[in-house]
CSV table of C-alpha atoms in Angstrom, one decimal:
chain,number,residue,atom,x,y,z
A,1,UNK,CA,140.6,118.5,93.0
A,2,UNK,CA,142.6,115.8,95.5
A,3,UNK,CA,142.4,116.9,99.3
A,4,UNK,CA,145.0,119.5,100.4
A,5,UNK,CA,145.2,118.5,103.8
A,6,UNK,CA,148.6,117.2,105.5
A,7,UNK,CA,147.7,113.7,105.5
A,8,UNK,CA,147.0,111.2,102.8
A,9,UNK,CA,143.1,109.7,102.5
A,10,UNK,CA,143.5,106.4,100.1
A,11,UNK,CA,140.8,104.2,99.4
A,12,UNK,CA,140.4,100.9,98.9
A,13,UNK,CA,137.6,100.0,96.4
A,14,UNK,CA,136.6,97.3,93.9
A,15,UNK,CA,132.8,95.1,93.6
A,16,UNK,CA,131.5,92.7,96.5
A,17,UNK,CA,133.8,90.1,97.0
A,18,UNK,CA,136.8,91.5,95.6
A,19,UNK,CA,139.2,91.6,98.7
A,20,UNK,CA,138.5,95.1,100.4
A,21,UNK,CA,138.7,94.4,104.0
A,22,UNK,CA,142.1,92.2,103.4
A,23,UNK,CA,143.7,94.5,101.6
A,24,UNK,CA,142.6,97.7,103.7
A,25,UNK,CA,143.9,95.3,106.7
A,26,UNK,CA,147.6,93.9,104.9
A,27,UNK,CA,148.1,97.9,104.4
A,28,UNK,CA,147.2,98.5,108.0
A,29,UNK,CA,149.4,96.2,109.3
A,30,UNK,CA,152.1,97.4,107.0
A,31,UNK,CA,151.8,101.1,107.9
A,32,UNK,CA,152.1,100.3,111.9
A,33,UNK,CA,155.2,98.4,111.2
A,34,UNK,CA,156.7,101.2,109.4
A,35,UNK,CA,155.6,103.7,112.4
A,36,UNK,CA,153.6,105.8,109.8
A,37,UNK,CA,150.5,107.2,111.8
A,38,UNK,CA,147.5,105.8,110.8
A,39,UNK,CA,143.7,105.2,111.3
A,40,UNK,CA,141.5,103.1,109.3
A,41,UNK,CA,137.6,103.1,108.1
A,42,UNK,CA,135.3,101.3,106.8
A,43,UNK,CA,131.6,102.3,105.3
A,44,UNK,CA,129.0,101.4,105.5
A,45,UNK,CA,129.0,101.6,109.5
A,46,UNK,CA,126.1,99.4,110.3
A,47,UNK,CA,126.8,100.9,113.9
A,48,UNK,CA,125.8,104.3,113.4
A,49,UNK,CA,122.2,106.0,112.8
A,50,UNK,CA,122.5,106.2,109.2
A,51,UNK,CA,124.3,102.9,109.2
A,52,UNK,CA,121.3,101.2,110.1
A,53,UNK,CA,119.1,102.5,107.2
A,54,UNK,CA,121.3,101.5,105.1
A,55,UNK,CA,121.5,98.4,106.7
A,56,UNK,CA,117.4,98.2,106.1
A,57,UNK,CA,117.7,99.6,102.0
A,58,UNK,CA,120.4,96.4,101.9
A,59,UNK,CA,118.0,93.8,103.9
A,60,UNK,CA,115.5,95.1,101.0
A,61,UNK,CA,113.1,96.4,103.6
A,62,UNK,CA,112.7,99.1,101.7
A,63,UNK,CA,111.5,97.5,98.4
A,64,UNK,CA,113.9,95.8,95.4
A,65,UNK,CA,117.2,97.0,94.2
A,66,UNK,CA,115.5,98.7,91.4
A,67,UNK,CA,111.8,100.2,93.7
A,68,UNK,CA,114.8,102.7,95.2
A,69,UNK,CA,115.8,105.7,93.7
A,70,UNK,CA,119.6,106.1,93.5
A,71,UNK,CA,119.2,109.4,94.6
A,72,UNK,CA,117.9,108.8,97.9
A,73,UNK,CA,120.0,105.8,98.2
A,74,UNK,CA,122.9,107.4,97.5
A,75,UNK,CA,121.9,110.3,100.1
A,76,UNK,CA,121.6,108.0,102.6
A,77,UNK,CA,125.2,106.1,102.0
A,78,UNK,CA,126.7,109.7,102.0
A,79,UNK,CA,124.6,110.9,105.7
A,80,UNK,CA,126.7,107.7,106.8
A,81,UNK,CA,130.0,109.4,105.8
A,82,UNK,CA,128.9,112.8,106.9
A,83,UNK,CA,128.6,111.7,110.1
A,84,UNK,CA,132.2,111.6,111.0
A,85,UNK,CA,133.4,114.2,109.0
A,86,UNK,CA,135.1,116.3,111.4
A,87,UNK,CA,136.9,113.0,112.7
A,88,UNK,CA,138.3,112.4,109.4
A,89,UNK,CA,139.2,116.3,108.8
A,90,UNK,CA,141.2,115.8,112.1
A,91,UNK,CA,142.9,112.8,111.7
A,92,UNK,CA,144.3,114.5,108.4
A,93,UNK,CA,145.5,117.8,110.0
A,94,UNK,CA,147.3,115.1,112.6
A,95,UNK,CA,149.2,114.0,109.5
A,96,UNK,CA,147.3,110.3,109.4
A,97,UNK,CA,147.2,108.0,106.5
A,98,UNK,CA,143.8,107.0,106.5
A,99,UNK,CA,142.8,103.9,104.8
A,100,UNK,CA,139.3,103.4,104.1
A,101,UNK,CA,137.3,100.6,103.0
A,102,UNK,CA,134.6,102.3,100.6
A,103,UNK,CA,134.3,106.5,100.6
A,104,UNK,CA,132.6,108.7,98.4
A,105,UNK,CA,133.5,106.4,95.2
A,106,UNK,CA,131.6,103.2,96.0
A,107,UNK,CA,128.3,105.6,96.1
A,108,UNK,CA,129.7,106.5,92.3
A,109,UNK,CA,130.0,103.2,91.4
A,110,UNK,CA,127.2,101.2,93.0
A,111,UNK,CA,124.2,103.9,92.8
A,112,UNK,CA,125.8,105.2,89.2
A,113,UNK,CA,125.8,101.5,87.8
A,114,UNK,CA,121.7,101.8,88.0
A,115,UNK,CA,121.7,104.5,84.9
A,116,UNK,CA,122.1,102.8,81.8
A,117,UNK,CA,121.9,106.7,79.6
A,118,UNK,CA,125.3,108.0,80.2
A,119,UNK,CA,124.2,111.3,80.2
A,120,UNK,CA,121.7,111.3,83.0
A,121,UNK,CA,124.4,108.9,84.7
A,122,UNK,CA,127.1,112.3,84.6
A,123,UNK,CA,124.2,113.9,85.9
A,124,UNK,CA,124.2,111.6,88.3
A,125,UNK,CA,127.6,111.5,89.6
A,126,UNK,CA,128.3,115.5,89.2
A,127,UNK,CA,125.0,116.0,92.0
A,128,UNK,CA,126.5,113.5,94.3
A,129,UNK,CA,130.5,114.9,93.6
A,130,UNK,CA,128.5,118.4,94.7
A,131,UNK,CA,126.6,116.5,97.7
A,132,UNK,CA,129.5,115.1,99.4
A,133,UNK,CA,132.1,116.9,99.0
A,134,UNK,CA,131.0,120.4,98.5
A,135,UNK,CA,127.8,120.6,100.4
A,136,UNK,CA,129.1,117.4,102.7
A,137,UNK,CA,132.8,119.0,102.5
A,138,UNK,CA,133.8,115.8,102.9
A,139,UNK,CA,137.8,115.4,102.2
A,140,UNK,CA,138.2,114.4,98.5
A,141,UNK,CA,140.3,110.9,98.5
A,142,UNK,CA,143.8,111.2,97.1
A,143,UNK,CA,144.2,108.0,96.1
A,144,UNK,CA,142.0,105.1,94.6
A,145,UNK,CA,142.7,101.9,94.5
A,146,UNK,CA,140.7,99.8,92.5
A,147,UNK,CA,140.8,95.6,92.9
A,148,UNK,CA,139.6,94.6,89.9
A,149,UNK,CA,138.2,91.1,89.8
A,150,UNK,CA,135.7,89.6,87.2
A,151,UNK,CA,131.8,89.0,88.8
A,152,UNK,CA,132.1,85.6,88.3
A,153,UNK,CA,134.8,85.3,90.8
A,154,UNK,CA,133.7,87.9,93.4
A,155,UNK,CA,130.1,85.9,93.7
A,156,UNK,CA,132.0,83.2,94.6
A,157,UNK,CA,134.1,84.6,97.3
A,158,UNK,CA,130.9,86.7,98.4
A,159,UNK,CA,129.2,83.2,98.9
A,160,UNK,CA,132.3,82.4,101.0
A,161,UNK,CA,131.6,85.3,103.6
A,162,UNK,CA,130.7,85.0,107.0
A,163,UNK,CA,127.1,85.5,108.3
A,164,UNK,CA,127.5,89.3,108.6
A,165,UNK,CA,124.8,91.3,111.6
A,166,UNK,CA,123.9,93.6,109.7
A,167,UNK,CA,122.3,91.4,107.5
A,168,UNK,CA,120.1,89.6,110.2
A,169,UNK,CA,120.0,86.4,108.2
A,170,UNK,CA,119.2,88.1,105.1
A,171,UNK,CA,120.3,88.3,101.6
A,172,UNK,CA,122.4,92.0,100.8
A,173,UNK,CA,120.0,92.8,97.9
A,174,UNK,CA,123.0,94.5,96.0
A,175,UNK,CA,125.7,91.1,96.1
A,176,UNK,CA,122.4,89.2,95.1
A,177,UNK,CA,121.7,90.7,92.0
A,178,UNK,CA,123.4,89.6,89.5
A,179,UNK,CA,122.6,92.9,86.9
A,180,UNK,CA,123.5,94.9,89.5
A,181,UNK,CA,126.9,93.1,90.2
A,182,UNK,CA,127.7,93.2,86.2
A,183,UNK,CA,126.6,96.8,85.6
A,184,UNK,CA,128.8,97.8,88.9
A,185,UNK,CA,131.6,96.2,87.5
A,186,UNK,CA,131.4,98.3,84.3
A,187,UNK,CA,131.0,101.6,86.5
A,188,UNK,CA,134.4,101.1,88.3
A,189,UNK,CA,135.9,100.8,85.4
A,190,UNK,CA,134.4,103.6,83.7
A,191,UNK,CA,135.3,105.5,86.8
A,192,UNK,CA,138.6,104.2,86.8
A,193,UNK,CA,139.4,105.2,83.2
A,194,UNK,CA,137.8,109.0,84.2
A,195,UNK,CA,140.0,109.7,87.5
A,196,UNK,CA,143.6,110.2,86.7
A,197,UNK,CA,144.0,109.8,91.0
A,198,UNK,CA,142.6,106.0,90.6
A,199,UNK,CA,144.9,102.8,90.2
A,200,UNK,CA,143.6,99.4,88.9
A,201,UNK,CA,144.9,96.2,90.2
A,202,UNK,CA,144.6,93.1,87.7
A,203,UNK,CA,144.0,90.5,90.6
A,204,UNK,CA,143.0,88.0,87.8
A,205,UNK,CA,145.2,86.9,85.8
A,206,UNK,CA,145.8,84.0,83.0
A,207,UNK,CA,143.0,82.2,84.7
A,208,UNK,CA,143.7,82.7,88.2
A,209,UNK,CA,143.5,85.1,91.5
A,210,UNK,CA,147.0,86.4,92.6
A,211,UNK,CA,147.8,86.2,95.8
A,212,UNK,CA,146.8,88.4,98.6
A,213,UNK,CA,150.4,89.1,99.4
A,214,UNK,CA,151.1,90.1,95.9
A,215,UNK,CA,147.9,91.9,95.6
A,216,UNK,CA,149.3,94.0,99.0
A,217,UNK,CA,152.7,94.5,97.5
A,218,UNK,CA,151.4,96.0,94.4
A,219,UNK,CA,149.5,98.5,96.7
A,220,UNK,CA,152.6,99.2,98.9
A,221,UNK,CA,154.7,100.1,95.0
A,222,UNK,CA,151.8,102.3,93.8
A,223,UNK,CA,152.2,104.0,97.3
A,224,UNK,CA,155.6,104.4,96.9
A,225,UNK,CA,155.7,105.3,93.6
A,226,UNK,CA,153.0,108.1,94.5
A,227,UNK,CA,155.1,109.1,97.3
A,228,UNK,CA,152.8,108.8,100.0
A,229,UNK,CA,155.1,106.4,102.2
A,230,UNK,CA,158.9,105.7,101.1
């Protein structure tokens, strides 16, 4: 079920590395030019209570990838989203577009990738679909939008990042592992294949990464064509 509120909650999503926080900042840009009310988001935020725990399970102060149980990681990503809830409720009764780096689906795809039994992986993902956004009531996204890039290119461009604070010099235990990064990949597209409310994005192609700017105008047709902007 897609939210029924007035405004439109899309989500950018895709693995580490894959162009998130451009994209979410090209479509941005491209909504205040049009005069479209809009906020955007991004989660984790390492600035906020539950931020910083998940800032600690990511440092791997906490234990390996693996010593974690999805389940409580997964409870602990979704606390961060909780937290603003009502903000995000309101900005959709005010008619926003929001466009958010990460929601509900990166918890899907990330924590979900760890179950290699599909069945107790759909067990998996209908307990955190009931967590969030039933006992949460977070907003359900209406749209996905999935950048899909091959692993062996998003570790590159991961290597490529900034120093980032929450990280405090540290390796994010999650871009490091290489599994984890493979098995991810295979969960978006399984979810992507699953949700009839997600669109893929090819951003490799014959060999190559398209450009951001054509990456951005494919997201601004897609809108379009969903008639979320005109």
């Amino acid at each position: 079920m897609i939210s029924k509120h007035k405004g439109k909650l899309i989500v950018i999503e895709g693995g580490d590395g894959s162009g998130k926080t451009t994209q979410s900042e090209l479509l941005l840009s491209y909504l205040q030019k049009q005069g479209i009310p809009h906020s955007g988001l991004d989660f984790p935020q390492y600035e906020s209570f539950y931020g910083q725990i998940v800032a600690q399970f990511l440092r791997g102060e906490f234990g390996k990838l693996n010593d974690v149980s999805p389940y409580l990681a997964a409870l602990t990503f979704a606390l961060d989203r909780y937290a603003i809830r009502d903000q995000i409720i309101n900005k959709l009764e005010n008619k926003e577009i929001i466009v958010a780096n990460r929601y509900v689906t990166s918890n899907m795809a990330h924590q979900g990738s760890k179950f290699s039994d599909s069945i107790k992986r759909n067990t998996f993902i209908r307990w955190l679909e009931k967590l969030e956004y039933d006992v949460h009531k977070l907003p359900r996204e209406n749209l996905v939008i999935y950048l899909k890039v091959p692993t062996q290119i998003t570790k590159r461009l991961t290597g490529m990042k900034k120093t980032r604070e929450y990280l405090n010099g540290k390796h994010d235990i999650q871009e490091q592992d290489r599994q984890h990064r493979n098995t991810t990949e295979i969960m978006y597209n399984i979810l992507s294949q699953q949700y009839k409310h997600w669109i893929t994005i090819d951003c490799f192609q014959n060999g190559t990464m398209i450009s951001k700017d054509t990456i951005h105008k494919n997201i601004v047709q897609t809108l379009i064509k969903k008639g979320i902007v005109k």
